[in-house]
Tab-separated table of C-alpha atoms in Angstrom:
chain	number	residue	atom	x	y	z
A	12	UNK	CA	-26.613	5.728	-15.843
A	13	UNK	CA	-23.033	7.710	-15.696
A	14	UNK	CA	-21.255	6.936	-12.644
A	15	UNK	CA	-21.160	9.433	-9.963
A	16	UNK	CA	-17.344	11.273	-9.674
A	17	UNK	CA	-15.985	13.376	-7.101
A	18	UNK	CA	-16.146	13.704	-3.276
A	19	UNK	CA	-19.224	12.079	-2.847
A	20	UNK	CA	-20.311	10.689	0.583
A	21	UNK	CA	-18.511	7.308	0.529
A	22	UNK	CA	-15.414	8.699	-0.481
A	23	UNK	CA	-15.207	11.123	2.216
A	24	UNK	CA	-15.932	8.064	4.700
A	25	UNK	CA	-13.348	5.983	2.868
A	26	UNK	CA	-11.399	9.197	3.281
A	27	UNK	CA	-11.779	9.616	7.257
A	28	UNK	CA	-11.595	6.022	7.622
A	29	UNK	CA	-8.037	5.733	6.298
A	30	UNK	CA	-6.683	8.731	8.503
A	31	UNK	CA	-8.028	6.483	11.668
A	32	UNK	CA	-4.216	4.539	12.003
A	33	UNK	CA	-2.281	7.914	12.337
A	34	UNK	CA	-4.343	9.633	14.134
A	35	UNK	CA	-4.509	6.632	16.198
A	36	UNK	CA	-0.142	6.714	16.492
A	37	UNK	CA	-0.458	10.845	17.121
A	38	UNK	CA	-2.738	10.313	20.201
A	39	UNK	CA	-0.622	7.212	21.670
A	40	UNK	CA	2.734	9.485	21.219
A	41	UNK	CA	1.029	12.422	23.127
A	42	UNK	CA	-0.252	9.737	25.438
A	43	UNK	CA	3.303	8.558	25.725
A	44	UNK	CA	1.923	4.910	24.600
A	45	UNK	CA	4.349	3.772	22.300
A	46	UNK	CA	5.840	0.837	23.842
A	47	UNK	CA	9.828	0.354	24.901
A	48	UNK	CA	10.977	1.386	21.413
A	49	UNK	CA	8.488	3.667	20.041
A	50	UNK	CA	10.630	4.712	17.085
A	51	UNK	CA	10.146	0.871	16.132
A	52	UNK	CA	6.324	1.050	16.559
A	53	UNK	CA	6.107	4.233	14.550
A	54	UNK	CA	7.914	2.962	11.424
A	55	UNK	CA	6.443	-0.657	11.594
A	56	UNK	CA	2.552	0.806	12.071
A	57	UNK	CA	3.044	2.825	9.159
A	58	UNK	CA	4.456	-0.021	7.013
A	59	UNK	CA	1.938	-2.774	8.129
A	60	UNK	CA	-0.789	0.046	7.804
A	61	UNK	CA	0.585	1.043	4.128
A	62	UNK	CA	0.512	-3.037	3.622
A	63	UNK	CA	-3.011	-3.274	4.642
A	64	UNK	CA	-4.571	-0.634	2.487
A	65	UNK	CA	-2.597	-1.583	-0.898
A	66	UNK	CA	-4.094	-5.069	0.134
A	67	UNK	CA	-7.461	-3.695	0.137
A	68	UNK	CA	-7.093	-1.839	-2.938
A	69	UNK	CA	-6.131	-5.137	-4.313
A	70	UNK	CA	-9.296	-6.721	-3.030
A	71	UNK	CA	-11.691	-4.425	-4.439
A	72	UNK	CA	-12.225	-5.607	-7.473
A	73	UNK	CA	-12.507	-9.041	-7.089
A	74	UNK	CA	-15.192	-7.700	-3.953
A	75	UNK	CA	-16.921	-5.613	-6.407
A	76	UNK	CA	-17.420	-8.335	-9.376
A	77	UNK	CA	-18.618	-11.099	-5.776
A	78	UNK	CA	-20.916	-8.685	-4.248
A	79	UNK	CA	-21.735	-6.983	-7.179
A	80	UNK	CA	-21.122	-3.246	-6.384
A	81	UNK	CA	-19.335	-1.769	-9.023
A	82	UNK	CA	-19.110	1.876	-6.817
A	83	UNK	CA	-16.213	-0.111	-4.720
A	84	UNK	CA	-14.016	0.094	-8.029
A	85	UNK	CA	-14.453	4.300	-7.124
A	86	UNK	CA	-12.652	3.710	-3.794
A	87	UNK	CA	-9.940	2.199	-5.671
A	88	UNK	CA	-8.017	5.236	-6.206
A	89	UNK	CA	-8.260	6.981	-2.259
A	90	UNK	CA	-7.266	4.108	-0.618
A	91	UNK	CA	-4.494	3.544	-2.655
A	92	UNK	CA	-3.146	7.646	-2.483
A	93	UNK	CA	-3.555	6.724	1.397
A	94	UNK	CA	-1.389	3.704	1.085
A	95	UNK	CA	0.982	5.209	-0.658
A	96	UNK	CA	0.986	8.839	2.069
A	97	UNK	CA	2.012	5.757	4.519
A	98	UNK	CA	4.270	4.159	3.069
A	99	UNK	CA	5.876	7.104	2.522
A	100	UNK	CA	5.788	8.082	6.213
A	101	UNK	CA	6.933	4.537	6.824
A	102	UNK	CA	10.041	5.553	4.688
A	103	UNK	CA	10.625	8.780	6.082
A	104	UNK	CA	9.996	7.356	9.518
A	105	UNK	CA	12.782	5.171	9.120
A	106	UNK	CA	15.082	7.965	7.739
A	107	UNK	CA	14.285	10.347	10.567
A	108	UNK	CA	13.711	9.168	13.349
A	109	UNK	CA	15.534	6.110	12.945
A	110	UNK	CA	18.556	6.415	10.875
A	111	UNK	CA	18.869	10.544	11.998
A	112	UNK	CA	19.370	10.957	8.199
A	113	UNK	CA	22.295	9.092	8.369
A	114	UNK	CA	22.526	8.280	4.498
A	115	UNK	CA	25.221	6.449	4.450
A	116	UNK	CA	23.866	4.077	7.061
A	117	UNK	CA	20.859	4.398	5.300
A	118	UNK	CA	22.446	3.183	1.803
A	119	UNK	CA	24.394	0.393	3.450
A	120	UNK	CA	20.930	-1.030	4.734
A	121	UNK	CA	19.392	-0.760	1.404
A	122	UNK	CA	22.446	-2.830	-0.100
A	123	UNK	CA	22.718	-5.158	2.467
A	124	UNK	CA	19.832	-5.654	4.107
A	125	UNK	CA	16.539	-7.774	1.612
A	126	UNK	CA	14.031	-6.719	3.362
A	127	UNK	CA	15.292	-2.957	3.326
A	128	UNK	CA	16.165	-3.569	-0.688
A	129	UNK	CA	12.318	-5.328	-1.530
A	130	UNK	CA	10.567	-2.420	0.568
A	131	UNK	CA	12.980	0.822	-1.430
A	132	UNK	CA	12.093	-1.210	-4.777
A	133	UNK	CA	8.454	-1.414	-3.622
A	134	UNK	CA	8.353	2.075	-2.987
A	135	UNK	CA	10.245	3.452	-6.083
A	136	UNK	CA	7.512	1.297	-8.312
A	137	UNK	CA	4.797	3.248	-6.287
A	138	UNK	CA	5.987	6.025	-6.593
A	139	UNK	CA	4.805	6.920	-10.691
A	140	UNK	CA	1.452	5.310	-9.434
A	141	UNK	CA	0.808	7.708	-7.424
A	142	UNK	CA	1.564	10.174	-9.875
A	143	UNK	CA	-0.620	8.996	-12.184
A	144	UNK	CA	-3.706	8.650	-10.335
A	145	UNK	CA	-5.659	11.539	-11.536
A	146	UNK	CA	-7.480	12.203	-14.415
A	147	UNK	CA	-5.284	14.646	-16.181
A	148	UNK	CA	-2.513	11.842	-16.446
A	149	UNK	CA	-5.252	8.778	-17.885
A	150	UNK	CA	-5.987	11.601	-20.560
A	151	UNK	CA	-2.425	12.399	-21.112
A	152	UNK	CA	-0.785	8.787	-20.620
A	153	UNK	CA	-3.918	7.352	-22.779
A	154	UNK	CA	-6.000	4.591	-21.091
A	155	UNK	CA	-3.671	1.725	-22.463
A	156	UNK	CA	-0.600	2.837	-21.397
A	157	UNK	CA	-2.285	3.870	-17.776
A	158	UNK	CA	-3.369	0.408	-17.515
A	159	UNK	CA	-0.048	-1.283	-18.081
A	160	UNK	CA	1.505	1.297	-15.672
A	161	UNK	CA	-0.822	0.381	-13.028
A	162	UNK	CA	-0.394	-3.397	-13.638
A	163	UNK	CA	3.144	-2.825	-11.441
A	164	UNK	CA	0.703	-3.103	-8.294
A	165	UNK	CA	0.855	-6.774	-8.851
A	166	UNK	CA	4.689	-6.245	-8.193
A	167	UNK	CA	4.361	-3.983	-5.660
A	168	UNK	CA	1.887	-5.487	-3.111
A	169	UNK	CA	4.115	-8.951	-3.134
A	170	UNK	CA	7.178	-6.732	-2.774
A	171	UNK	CA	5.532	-5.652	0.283
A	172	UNK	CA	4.797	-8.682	1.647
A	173	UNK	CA	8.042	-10.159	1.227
A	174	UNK	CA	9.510	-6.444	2.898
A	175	UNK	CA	7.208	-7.729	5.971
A	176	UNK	CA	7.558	-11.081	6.022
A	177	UNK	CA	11.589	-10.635	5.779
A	178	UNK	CA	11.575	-7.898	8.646
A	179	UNK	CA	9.474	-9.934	11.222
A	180	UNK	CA	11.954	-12.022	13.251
A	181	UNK	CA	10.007	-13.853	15.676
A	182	UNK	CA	6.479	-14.670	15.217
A	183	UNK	CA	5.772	-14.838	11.218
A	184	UNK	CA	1.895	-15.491	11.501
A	185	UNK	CA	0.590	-12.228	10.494
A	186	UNK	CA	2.854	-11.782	7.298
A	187	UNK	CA	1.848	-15.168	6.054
A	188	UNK	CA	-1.699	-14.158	6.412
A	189	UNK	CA	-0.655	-11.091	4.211
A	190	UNK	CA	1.148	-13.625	1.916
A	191	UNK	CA	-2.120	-15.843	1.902
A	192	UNK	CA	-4.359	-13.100	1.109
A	193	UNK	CA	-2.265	-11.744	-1.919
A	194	UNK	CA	-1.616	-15.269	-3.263
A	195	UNK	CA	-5.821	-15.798	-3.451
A	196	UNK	CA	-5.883	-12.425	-4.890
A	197	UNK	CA	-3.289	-12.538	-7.694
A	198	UNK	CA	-4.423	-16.236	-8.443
A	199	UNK	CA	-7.835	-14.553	-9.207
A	200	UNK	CA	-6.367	-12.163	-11.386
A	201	UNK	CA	-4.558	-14.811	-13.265
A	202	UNK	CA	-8.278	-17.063	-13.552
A	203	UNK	CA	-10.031	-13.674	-14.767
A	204	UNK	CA	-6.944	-13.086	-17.462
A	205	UNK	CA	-7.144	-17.015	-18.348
A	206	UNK	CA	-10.997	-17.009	-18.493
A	207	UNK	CA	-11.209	-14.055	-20.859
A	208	UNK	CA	-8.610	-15.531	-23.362
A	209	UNK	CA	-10.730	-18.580	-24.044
């Protein structure tokens, strides 16, 4: 049986679900909730939530070959637009509210600063993902080339990590979790690759 497409059910859920976090920041800034330094929690709740969802997308396959629910490969592509919408408002957080537009603040930081320079690499690499998550561009790239494209997310979602794990000064619990997490996941990817070339 062909596979449903579209805006079925689920994907509006997966849809709503993924608008949760900013919503969540929107009502805390008109509740004036955002901590001591609420530019800081802006920009870092964006990033960590960007983080978490290319981590998902990550995890889907492996989820759908354990559980056996191929229609998780179909929320593949959502999640990662919405990961990508906040890591862009994580970057233009940061440029705004943060830096004022200052760009040649802003280009010192990304020279001088890893963790700046792994998260603008990160984001550059995501960037031609994005654009090619839609049909017209598998049909125009061809499915070979589209595949080898999106092989850069197993770049990417380390990048990210490392962008975290460099920008945390204090406690570094939660960005070794990430680390953890994308270690298992890559490590199954390599098993999968290794197991199909014997």
């Amino acid at each position: 049986m062909k596979a449903k497409r579209g805006f079925t059910p689920d994907i509006a859920l997966i849809c709503a679900l993924c608008l949760l976090p900013v919503l969540w920041l929107l009502w805390r800034f008109f509740q004036n909730d955002l901590g001591v330094n609420p530019v800081e929690t802006v920009v870092r709740q964006l990033g960590v939530w960007g983080l978490r969802l290319l981590v998902l997308g990550l995890a889907l396959t492996p989820l759908a070959r354990l559980l056996r629910q191929g229609r998780l490969i179909r929320w593949r592509r959502p999640i990662g637009l919405f990961a990508f919408g906040y890591v862009t408002l994580h970057l233009m957080s940061y440029v705004v509210i943060d830096q004022y537009f200052d760009w040649a603040q802003i280009w010192s930081d990304i020279l001088k600063r890893p963790y700046i320079t792994f998260g603008m690499v990160a984001f550059v690499l995501l960037i031609p993902l994005a654009l090619t998550s839609f049909n017209a561009a598998i049909r125009r790239l061809g499915g070979v080339v589209w595949r080898n494209l999106h092989r850069l997310i197993y770049v990417i979602v380390p990048l990210g990590a490392l962008h975290y794990f460099l920008l945390v000064k204090a406690d570094k619990t939660m960005p070794l979790v990430y680390a953890a997490i994308i270690a298992i996941l890559l490590g199954w990817r390599v098993w999968e690759w290794a197991r199909k070339k014997v």
